[in-house]
Amino acid sequence: MPDASATSVTELFGSFVLGEDEFALPASCFREVVNYPDKMTTLPLSPKFLEGIFTLRGSVIPVVNLGRVFDASARSALPTDKIAILDYQGVLVGILFHATGEILRVRPEQRSTLTYNDGDQGGVVAGTILLNHGARLVQVLDPDALIRIENVPQVLALQSADRLARRTHGERRQCVSFCVGGSAFAFEMSAIQEIIRVPELQASVLNSALCLGRINFRGSPVAVVDFATLLNAATPSVAGAERSFGADQRIIVARIDDATIGFLVDSVNNIVNFYSEEVMPIPLLSKTRTGMFGGCLSKPDLGDIFFLDHQQIFSSNEIKEMRSGHANLYPKDEEVLNKLQRQDARRGQRKVYITFALENSYAVEIKQVREIIDFTSGEITRPPGVPAFMYGMLNLRQQMVSVVDLRSLYGMAPLQDTSKAKILVVDRGDECYGLMVDAVENIMTIEDSRRFGAPKMMRNPNAQGDPRTEMDEVINIDNDDGSQTTLSVFQCDRLIERLSREMPALAA
């Protein structure tokens, strides 16, 4: 008969294999074991042992590469690896290992505990298990030491807010996604003042690896921060004023507290539509700028996007240095300021526009566009019998979108290179259309005083291949060299009315 007292204190462990070593964790820590996911997203500013993050049934799972905990030069993950999902203080964390082991029933005499001297940094191995009369050694890991999650309270608070939001279904929000160092990020739309092409940067005595220089923005000096350097994604080899910038690079001008700061990014990708409950909290294993990561948006058509809290990117001292330093060293351009003040006195309201290319450049009020997504032809199906300008149907998160080839609609030649093409998603009631454009260029704020009626010669109904014939208004925008450009204002409602007439079968 087995010893009842020994059975009552038997502990359960789950074991797994890493190289030639065997490790174990208390079975109560395990939620489940999963295969390595198809998509693993690298998290910037994370320790080297963090393999990345992935989403699992509505939760963001950070994955710890156990091999790199012991040896920083250990290999990265392989598709054959496994991930044990641990439940730590209500937060899920993944542990990467090579192969599954077994469930172990361990008696007290088979356990030994490691102790560390006072003042020594404790290791992640808490003890050992001896099996098969000492022939088999299993190292027991300490989950508390292994998974030092710095923002558990923040994650739990966001999870609680998320549960409430799922019951109340919050309001629809918009953010602008951008790419830096191969990862996708997003700022809330309300944080962004403008998105501009990279002008010539002016040198500043405050230049550093982080601050590339300054630009003149509406009469005030604005510091330009290299977002890649902020994320340790790249270190520029030359000063900002001497660097050359790619055609896709942009500066996102954002308002943080009472400071205006420009962020240099690799490209601006999309306008993303989301609800508050879709922002999943990210458990972070590092103290470096953890407050800036507001969560993760996981979109089937866009992948994982790191949603940023722009107010938490910099410390108050960093903000003060960039704001006060440039303001004191480079006083505002009084001539430009006076001109802006005169404009302010008569301008009234301001509107935000998206500028896009369709052979020429056009503008559309941002409020008319629900979101902007990448053009991916493989995800669009073309039903039989539709008009030539109808590219096909796209299933966008369980909503069918009629994708319209604007070039075909206006009799233009097909676009040869679609690598930068975008789809502007607009909806009115139950109707939803995707308007294919060559590229999205900028987002800018324009005063109503700079919006005018279009000249009659631009509205020639007999002109072919020119969308401007259907546009009643234009806006004037200032260029970096002081010149002005006039853009026709695209009117989505008028286009949708036309499409409803020309696609009666689809509208029905």
Coordinates of C-alpha atoms in Angstrom, one line a residue:
M1 CA 0.0 0.0 0.0
P2 CA 1.4 3.5 -0.8
D3 CA 2.1 5.9 2.0
A4 CA -1.0 8.1 2.4
S5 CA 1.0 10.9 4.0
A6 CA 3.6 11.0 1.2
T7 CA 0.8 11.0 -1.4
S8 CA -0.9 13.9 0.2
V9 CA 2.2 16.2 -0.2
T10 CA 3.1 15.0 -3.7
E11 CA 3.6 18.0 -6.0
L12 CA 2.8 18.2 -9.7
F13 CA 5.3 19.6 -12.2
G14 CA 5.3 20.0 -15.9
S15 CA 8.6 19.2 -17.6
F16 CA 10.1 20.3 -20.9
V17 CA 13.4 20.0 -22.8
L18 CA 15.8 22.7 -23.7
G19 CA 18.8 21.3 -25.6
E20 CA 20.2 18.6 -23.5
D21 CA 18.7 19.9 -20.3
E22 CA 15.4 19.2 -18.7
F23 CA 13.5 21.8 -16.7
A24 CA 10.2 21.9 -14.8
L25 CA 7.7 24.4 -13.5
P26 CA 4.8 23.8 -11.1
A27 CA 1.8 22.5 -13.0
S28 CA -0.4 25.1 -11.4
C29 CA 1.5 27.8 -13.5
F30 CA 0.7 26.2 -16.8
R31 CA -2.3 27.4 -18.8
E32 CA -1.5 25.4 -22.0
V33 CA 1.2 24.4 -24.4
V34 CA 1.0 25.7 -28.0
N35 CA 2.9 25.4 -31.2
Y36 CA 5.1 28.2 -32.4
P37 CA 2.8 30.8 -34.0
D38 CA 2.9 31.7 -37.7
K39 CA 3.4 35.3 -36.8
M40 CA 5.8 36.6 -34.0
T41 CA 6.2 40.3 -33.7
T42 CA 9.4 41.8 -32.3
L43 CA 8.8 44.2 -29.4
P44 CA 11.2 47.2 -29.5
L45 CA 13.1 48.2 -26.4
S46 CA 12.8 44.6 -25.0
P47 CA 15.5 42.5 -23.4
K48 CA 17.4 40.1 -25.7
F49 CA 15.7 37.1 -24.2
L50 CA 12.2 38.3 -25.3
E51 CA 11.6 36.5 -28.6
G52 CA 8.6 38.7 -29.4
I53 CA 4.9 38.8 -28.9
F54 CA 1.9 37.1 -30.5
T55 CA -1.9 37.2 -30.0
L56 CA -3.8 34.2 -28.6
R57 CA -7.6 34.4 -28.3
G58 CA -7.7 38.1 -27.5
S59 CA -4.5 38.3 -25.3
V60 CA -1.0 39.5 -26.1
I61 CA 1.5 36.9 -25.1
P62 CA 5.2 38.0 -24.7
V63 CA 7.5 35.0 -25.3
V64 CA 10.6 34.4 -23.3
N65 CA 13.4 32.5 -25.1
L66 CA 14.6 30.4 -22.2
G67 CA 17.8 29.5 -23.9
R68 CA 18.8 33.2 -24.1
V69 CA 18.0 33.6 -20.4
F70 CA 21.0 31.3 -19.7
D71 CA 23.1 32.3 -22.7
A72 CA 22.5 35.6 -24.7
S73 CA 24.1 34.0 -27.8
A74 CA 21.7 31.1 -27.8
R75 CA 19.8 30.5 -31.1
S76 CA 16.5 32.2 -31.9
A77 CA 13.3 30.3 -32.2
L78 CA 12.5 27.6 -34.8
P79 CA 9.0 26.7 -36.1
T80 CA 9.3 23.3 -34.4
D81 CA 9.7 24.9 -30.9
K82 CA 6.9 24.9 -28.4
I83 CA 5.6 27.6 -26.1
A84 CA 4.3 27.0 -22.6
I85 CA 1.7 29.6 -21.6
L86 CA 2.1 30.6 -18.0
D87 CA -0.6 32.4 -16.0
Y88 CA 1.4 34.9 -13.8
Q89 CA -0.6 37.2 -11.5
G90 CA -3.4 37.2 -14.0
V91 CA -1.1 37.9 -16.9
L92 CA -0.2 35.4 -19.6
V93 CA 3.4 34.9 -20.6
G94 CA 5.0 32.3 -23.0
I95 CA 8.1 30.3 -22.3
L96 CA 9.9 29.0 -25.4
F97 CA 11.5 25.5 -25.3
H98 CA 12.4 22.8 -27.7
A99 CA 10.2 19.8 -26.8
T100 CA 7.5 18.8 -24.3
G101 CA 8.3 16.5 -21.4
E102 CA 5.8 14.9 -19.0
I103 CA 3.8 15.5 -15.9
L104 CA 5.9 14.6 -12.9
R105 CA 4.5 13.6 -9.5
V106 CA 7.3 14.6 -7.1
R107 CA 7.6 13.6 -3.4
P108 CA 9.3 15.9 -0.9
E109 CA 12.5 13.7 -0.6
Q110 CA 13.0 14.1 -4.4
R111 CA 13.2 17.9 -4.2
S112 CA 16.1 20.1 -3.3
T113 CA 16.1 23.9 -3.0
L114 CA 18.8 26.3 -4.0
T115 CA 19.5 29.3 -1.8
Y116 CA 21.4 32.5 -2.7
N117 CA 23.5 34.6 -0.4
D118 CA 22.1 38.0 0.7
G119 CA 23.1 40.6 -1.9
D120 CA 23.6 38.1 -4.7
Q121 CA 21.3 38.3 -7.7
G122 CA 19.1 35.3 -7.6
G123 CA 19.0 33.0 -10.5
V124 CA 16.0 31.5 -12.3
V125 CA 16.7 28.0 -11.1
A126 CA 15.0 27.5 -7.7
G127 CA 16.0 23.9 -7.1
T128 CA 16.2 20.4 -8.6
I129 CA 14.3 17.1 -8.8
L130 CA 16.1 13.8 -8.7
L131 CA 14.4 10.9 -10.4
N132 CA 15.3 7.3 -11.3
H133 CA 17.4 7.0 -8.1
G134 CA 19.5 10.1 -9.0
A135 CA 20.1 9.1 -12.7
R136 CA 17.8 11.9 -13.9
L137 CA 18.2 15.5 -12.9
V138 CA 15.4 18.0 -13.6
Q139 CA 16.0 21.7 -12.8
V140 CA 13.1 23.5 -11.3
L141 CA 12.5 27.1 -12.5
D142 CA 11.2 29.9 -10.3
P143 CA 8.4 31.6 -12.3
D144 CA 8.6 34.7 -10.1
A145 CA 12.3 35.2 -10.9
L146 CA 11.9 34.1 -14.5
I147 CA 9.1 36.5 -15.4
R148 CA 9.7 39.9 -14.0
I149 CA 6.8 41.8 -15.6
E150 CA 7.2 45.5 -14.9
N151 CA 3.7 46.7 -15.8
V152 CA 1.4 44.1 -14.2
P153 CA -0.8 46.7 -12.5
Q154 CA -1.2 48.6 -15.8
V155 CA -2.1 45.4 -17.7
L156 CA -4.6 44.3 -15.1
A157 CA -6.2 47.8 -15.1
L158 CA -6.5 47.7 -18.9
Q159 CA -8.0 44.2 -18.8
S160 CA -10.6 45.3 -16.3
A161 CA -11.4 48.4 -18.5
D162 CA -11.6 46.0 -21.5
R163 CA -14.2 43.8 -19.9
L164 CA -16.3 46.8 -19.1
A165 CA -15.9 48.2 -22.6
R166 CA -17.0 44.8 -24.1
R167 CA -20.3 45.2 -22.2
T168 CA -20.8 48.9 -23.2
H169 CA -19.1 48.9 -26.7
G170 CA -17.1 52.1 -26.7
E171 CA -17.0 54.7 -29.5
R172 CA -15.2 54.2 -32.7
R173 CA -11.8 55.7 -32.8
Q174 CA -9.1 56.4 -35.4
C175 CA -5.3 56.1 -35.4
V176 CA -2.6 56.6 -37.9
S177 CA -0.2 53.7 -38.3
F178 CA 3.4 54.1 -39.4
C179 CA 6.5 51.9 -39.8
V180 CA 9.8 52.1 -38.1
G181 CA 12.5 49.5 -38.2
G182 CA 10.2 46.9 -39.7
S183 CA 7.5 47.2 -36.9
A184 CA 4.2 48.9 -37.1
F185 CA 3.1 51.6 -34.6
A186 CA 0.2 54.0 -34.3
F187 CA -0.7 57.4 -32.8
E188 CA -4.2 58.3 -31.9
M189 CA -5.5 60.7 -34.6
S190 CA -6.2 63.4 -32.0
A191 CA -2.5 63.5 -31.1
I192 CA -1.4 64.4 -34.7
Q193 CA -1.2 67.9 -36.0
E194 CA 0.2 67.2 -39.4
I195 CA 2.2 64.6 -41.4
I196 CA 4.7 66.2 -43.8
R197 CA 7.4 65.2 -46.2
V198 CA 10.9 65.6 -44.7
P199 CA 12.0 69.1 -45.3
E200 CA 15.6 70.3 -45.0
L201 CA 16.5 70.0 -41.4
Q202 CA 18.2 72.9 -39.7
A203 CA 21.2 72.1 -37.5
S204 CA 20.8 72.7 -33.8
V205 CA 23.2 72.9 -30.9
L206 CA 20.8 70.4 -29.2
N207 CA 21.4 67.8 -31.9
S208 CA 22.0 64.3 -30.6
A209 CA 21.4 60.8 -31.6
L210 CA 17.8 61.3 -30.6
C211 CA 17.2 64.9 -31.8
L212 CA 18.2 65.2 -35.4
G213 CA 17.6 69.0 -35.7
R214 CA 14.8 71.4 -36.1
I215 CA 12.2 72.5 -38.5
N216 CA 10.2 75.7 -38.8
F217 CA 6.6 74.7 -38.1
R218 CA 4.0 77.5 -38.3
G219 CA 6.6 80.1 -37.2
S220 CA 8.0 78.1 -34.3
P221 CA 11.2 75.9 -34.0
V222 CA 10.2 72.3 -33.6
A223 CA 12.6 69.5 -32.6
V224 CA 12.7 66.5 -34.9
V225 CA 13.2 63.1 -33.1
D226 CA 14.5 60.0 -34.9
F227 CA 11.9 57.4 -33.9
A228 CA 14.2 54.6 -34.9
T229 CA 16.9 55.8 -32.5
L230 CA 14.2 56.2 -29.8
L231 CA 13.5 52.5 -30.3
N232 CA 17.2 51.5 -30.6
A233 CA 16.2 50.2 -34.1
A234 CA 19.0 52.2 -35.8
T235 CA 21.8 54.6 -35.0
P236 CA 22.4 57.3 -37.6
S237 CA 26.0 57.5 -38.8
V238 CA 25.7 61.2 -39.8
A239 CA 24.1 64.3 -38.3
G240 CA 20.4 64.9 -39.1
A241 CA 21.1 68.0 -41.2
E242 CA 23.5 66.0 -43.4
R243 CA 21.5 62.9 -43.8
S244 CA 19.5 62.0 -46.9
F245 CA 16.0 60.7 -46.4
G246 CA 14.0 58.2 -48.4
A247 CA 10.9 59.1 -50.5
D248 CA 8.6 57.3 -48.1
Q249 CA 9.9 58.9 -44.9
R250 CA 7.7 61.4 -43.2
I251 CA 7.7 63.6 -40.1
I252 CA 4.7 63.2 -37.9
V253 CA 4.1 66.5 -36.0
A254 CA 2.4 65.7 -32.7
R255 CA 1.4 67.7 -29.7
I256 CA 2.7 66.4 -26.4
D257 CA 1.6 68.3 -23.3
D258 CA 2.4 71.9 -24.3
A259 CA 5.2 71.0 -26.7
T260 CA 5.1 70.3 -30.4
I261 CA 7.5 67.6 -31.6
G262 CA 8.3 66.0 -34.9
F263 CA 8.9 62.3 -35.3
L264 CA 10.9 61.0 -38.2
V265 CA 9.4 57.6 -39.3
D266 CA 10.1 55.3 -42.2
S267 CA 6.7 55.5 -43.7
V268 CA 3.1 56.4 -42.9
N269 CA 0.9 53.4 -43.7
N270 CA -2.8 53.5 -42.9
I271 CA -5.6 55.2 -41.0
V272 CA -7.0 52.4 -38.8
N273 CA -10.5 52.3 -37.4
F274 CA -10.9 50.6 -34.0
Y275 CA -12.8 50.4 -30.8
S276 CA -11.3 50.9 -27.4
E277 CA -11.9 47.3 -26.4
E278 CA -9.7 46.1 -29.4
V279 CA -6.6 47.6 -27.7
M280 CA -5.0 44.6 -25.9
P281 CA -2.6 45.4 -23.1
I282 CA 1.0 44.3 -23.6
P283 CA 2.9 42.7 -20.6
L284 CA 6.3 44.2 -20.7
L285 CA 9.6 42.7 -19.4
S286 CA 11.6 45.9 -19.5
K287 CA 11.5 49.2 -17.7
T288 CA 12.6 51.2 -20.8
R289 CA 9.8 53.7 -21.8
T290 CA 7.2 51.1 -20.9
G291 CA 4.6 53.8 -20.5
M292 CA 4.6 54.6 -24.2
F293 CA 3.1 51.2 -25.1
G294 CA -0.6 51.7 -24.7
G295 CA -1.4 48.2 -26.1
C296 CA -1.6 46.2 -29.3
L297 CA -4.1 46.3 -32.1
S298 CA -4.2 43.0 -34.0
K299 CA -5.9 43.4 -37.4
P300 CA -6.2 40.3 -39.8
D301 CA -5.5 42.6 -42.8
L302 CA -2.8 44.7 -41.1
G303 CA -1.1 42.5 -38.5
D304 CA 0.0 43.6 -35.1
I305 CA 0.3 47.3 -34.5
F306 CA 1.8 48.8 -31.3
F307 CA -0.6 51.5 -30.2
L308 CA 1.3 54.3 -28.5
D309 CA 0.4 56.6 -25.7
H310 CA 2.0 59.7 -27.1
Q311 CA 1.9 61.5 -23.7
Q312 CA 4.2 58.8 -22.2
I313 CA 6.9 58.7 -24.8
F314 CA 9.2 61.2 -23.1
S315 CA 9.8 62.1 -19.5
S316 CA 8.8 65.6 -18.4
N317 CA 12.5 66.6 -18.3
E318 CA 13.0 65.5 -21.9
I319 CA 10.0 67.4 -23.1
K320 CA 11.1 70.5 -21.2
E321 CA 14.6 70.3 -22.7
M322 CA 13.4 70.0 -26.3
R323 CA 10.7 72.6 -25.9
S324 CA 12.5 75.2 -23.9
G325 CA 15.9 74.6 -25.4
H326 CA 14.9 75.3 -29.0
A327 CA 12.5 78.1 -28.0
N328 CA 15.3 79.9 -26.2
L329 CA 18.0 79.3 -28.7
Y330 CA 15.9 79.9 -31.8
P331 CA 13.2 82.6 -31.2
K332 CA 10.1 82.4 -33.3
D333 CA 10.2 83.9 -36.7
E334 CA 8.3 87.2 -36.0
E335 CA 7.5 87.8 -39.7
V336 CA 6.0 84.3 -40.1
L337 CA 4.2 84.6 -36.8
N338 CA 2.6 87.9 -37.8
K339 CA 1.5 86.4 -41.1
L340 CA -0.1 83.4 -39.3
Q341 CA -1.8 85.7 -36.7
R342 CA -3.3 87.7 -39.5
Q343 CA -4.6 84.5 -41.1
D344 CA -5.9 83.3 -37.7
A345 CA -7.9 86.5 -37.3
R346 CA -9.9 85.7 -40.5
R347 CA -9.7 82.0 -41.0
G348 CA -12.5 80.8 -38.7
Q349 CA -12.5 77.0 -38.8
R350 CA -9.8 74.5 -39.8
K351 CA -10.2 71.1 -41.4
V352 CA -7.9 68.1 -41.6
Y353 CA -7.2 66.7 -45.1
I354 CA -5.6 63.6 -46.5
T355 CA -3.7 64.2 -49.7
F356 CA -3.4 61.4 -52.2
A357 CA -2.1 60.6 -55.7
L358 CA -4.3 59.6 -58.6
E359 CA -1.9 60.6 -61.5
N360 CA -2.1 64.1 -59.9
S361 CA -2.5 65.1 -56.3
Y362 CA -5.9 65.5 -54.6
A363 CA -7.3 66.2 -51.1
V364 CA -10.2 64.7 -49.2
E365 CA -11.5 65.7 -45.8
I366 CA -10.3 63.1 -43.3
K367 CA -13.8 62.9 -41.8
Q368 CA -15.1 61.5 -45.1
V369 CA -12.8 58.5 -44.9
R370 CA -13.4 55.7 -42.4
E371 CA -10.0 54.1 -42.7
I372 CA -7.1 53.6 -45.2
I373 CA -5.8 50.1 -45.9
D374 CA -3.1 48.6 -48.1
F375 CA -4.0 47.4 -51.5
T376 CA -3.6 43.6 -51.7
S377 CA -5.0 42.2 -55.0
G378 CA -4.9 38.6 -53.7
E379 CA -7.6 39.3 -51.1
I380 CA -10.1 40.9 -53.6
T381 CA -12.5 38.7 -55.5
R382 CA -14.2 39.9 -58.7
P383 CA -17.8 38.8 -59.2
P384 CA -19.0 38.1 -62.8
G385 CA -20.9 40.8 -64.7
V386 CA -19.7 43.9 -62.8
P387 CA -18.6 47.1 -64.5
A388 CA -15.0 47.4 -65.7
F389 CA -14.2 50.0 -63.0
M390 CA -15.3 47.6 -60.3
Y391 CA -12.1 45.9 -59.2
G392 CA -13.9 43.4 -56.9
M393 CA -15.2 42.6 -53.4
L394 CA -13.1 42.7 -50.3
N395 CA -14.1 41.1 -47.0
L396 CA -12.9 43.6 -44.5
R397 CA -13.5 42.3 -41.0
Q398 CA -16.8 40.7 -41.9
Q399 CA -18.0 43.6 -44.0
M400 CA -18.1 43.4 -47.8
V401 CA -16.5 46.4 -49.4
S402 CA -17.0 47.2 -53.1
V403 CA -13.5 48.1 -54.4
V404 CA -13.5 50.7 -57.1
D405 CA -10.6 51.2 -59.5
L406 CA -10.7 55.0 -59.8
R407 CA -8.2 55.0 -62.7
S408 CA -10.6 52.8 -64.7
L409 CA -13.6 54.9 -63.6
Y410 CA -12.0 58.1 -65.0
G411 CA -10.5 56.5 -68.1
M412 CA -6.9 56.6 -67.0
A413 CA -4.2 54.1 -67.8
P414 CA -3.8 51.2 -65.3
L415 CA -1.3 51.7 -62.5
Q416 CA 1.9 49.7 -63.3
D417 CA 3.4 49.7 -59.8
T418 CA 0.9 49.0 -57.1
S419 CA 3.4 48.7 -54.2
K420 CA 2.3 52.0 -52.7
A421 CA -1.4 51.8 -53.7
K422 CA -3.9 52.3 -51.0
I423 CA -7.7 51.8 -50.5
L424 CA -9.7 54.7 -49.0
V425 CA -12.7 53.0 -47.2
V426 CA -15.8 55.2 -47.2
D427 CA -19.3 54.3 -46.1
R428 CA -22.6 55.9 -46.1
G429 CA -25.3 54.0 -44.3
D430 CA -25.2 50.3 -45.4
E431 CA -23.1 51.0 -48.5
C432 CA -19.3 50.6 -48.2
Y433 CA -16.8 51.4 -50.9
G434 CA -13.1 51.1 -51.2
L435 CA -11.5 53.7 -53.5
M436 CA -8.2 52.6 -55.0
V437 CA -5.6 55.4 -55.2
D438 CA -1.9 55.4 -56.3
A439 CA -0.6 56.5 -52.9
V440 CA -1.5 58.4 -49.8
E441 CA 0.9 61.4 -49.4
N442 CA 0.2 63.5 -46.4
I443 CA -2.2 64.5 -43.6
M444 CA -2.5 68.3 -43.1
T445 CA -4.6 70.9 -41.4
I446 CA -5.9 73.7 -43.7
E447 CA -7.9 76.8 -42.7
D448 CA -11.3 77.2 -44.3
S449 CA -10.1 80.6 -45.7
R450 CA -7.8 78.6 -48.0
R451 CA -10.6 76.7 -49.6
F452 CA -12.2 78.2 -52.7
G453 CA -14.6 77.4 -55.5
A454 CA -12.9 75.6 -58.4
P455 CA -12.3 77.6 -61.6
K456 CA -14.9 76.9 -64.3
M457 CA -12.2 75.7 -66.8
M458 CA -11.3 72.9 -64.3
R459 CA -14.9 71.6 -64.4
N460 CA -15.1 70.9 -68.1
P461 CA -17.5 67.9 -68.3
N462 CA -16.1 67.0 -71.7
A463 CA -12.6 66.4 -70.4
Q464 CA -11.6 62.7 -70.2
G465 CA -9.4 61.1 -67.6
D466 CA -9.5 64.0 -65.2
P467 CA -11.4 63.6 -61.9
R468 CA -11.2 67.4 -61.3
T469 CA -14.1 67.9 -63.6
E470 CA -16.4 66.6 -60.8
M471 CA -14.8 68.7 -58.1
D472 CA -16.3 72.1 -57.1
E473 CA -13.7 73.2 -54.7
V474 CA -9.9 73.6 -54.3
I475 CA -7.5 74.2 -51.4
N476 CA -4.2 76.1 -51.4
I477 CA -1.3 74.6 -49.5
D478 CA 2.1 76.1 -48.8
N479 CA 5.3 74.3 -50.0
D480 CA 8.6 74.2 -48.2
D481 CA 10.1 76.6 -50.7
G482 CA 7.5 79.3 -50.1
S483 CA 5.4 78.5 -53.2
Q484 CA 1.8 77.3 -53.2
T485 CA 0.1 74.3 -54.7
T486 CA -3.6 74.1 -55.5
L487 CA -5.3 70.8 -54.9
S488 CA -8.8 69.8 -56.0
V489 CA -11.0 68.6 -53.1
F490 CA -12.4 65.1 -53.7
Q491 CA -16.1 64.8 -52.7
C492 CA -16.9 61.2 -51.6
D493 CA -20.7 61.7 -51.4
R494 CA -21.0 62.8 -55.0
L495 CA -18.9 59.8 -56.1
I496 CA -21.0 57.4 -54.0
E497 CA -24.1 58.7 -55.6
R498 CA -22.6 58.1 -59.1
L499 CA -21.6 54.6 -58.1
S500 CA -25.0 53.8 -56.7
R501 CA -26.5 54.7 -60.1
E502 CA -24.0 52.8 -62.1
M503 CA -24.0 49.7 -60.0
P504 CA -27.7 49.1 -59.3
A505 CA -27.4 45.4 -58.9
L506 CA -24.7 45.7 -56.2
A507 CA -26.6 48.5 -54.4
A508 CA -29.6 46.2 -54.3

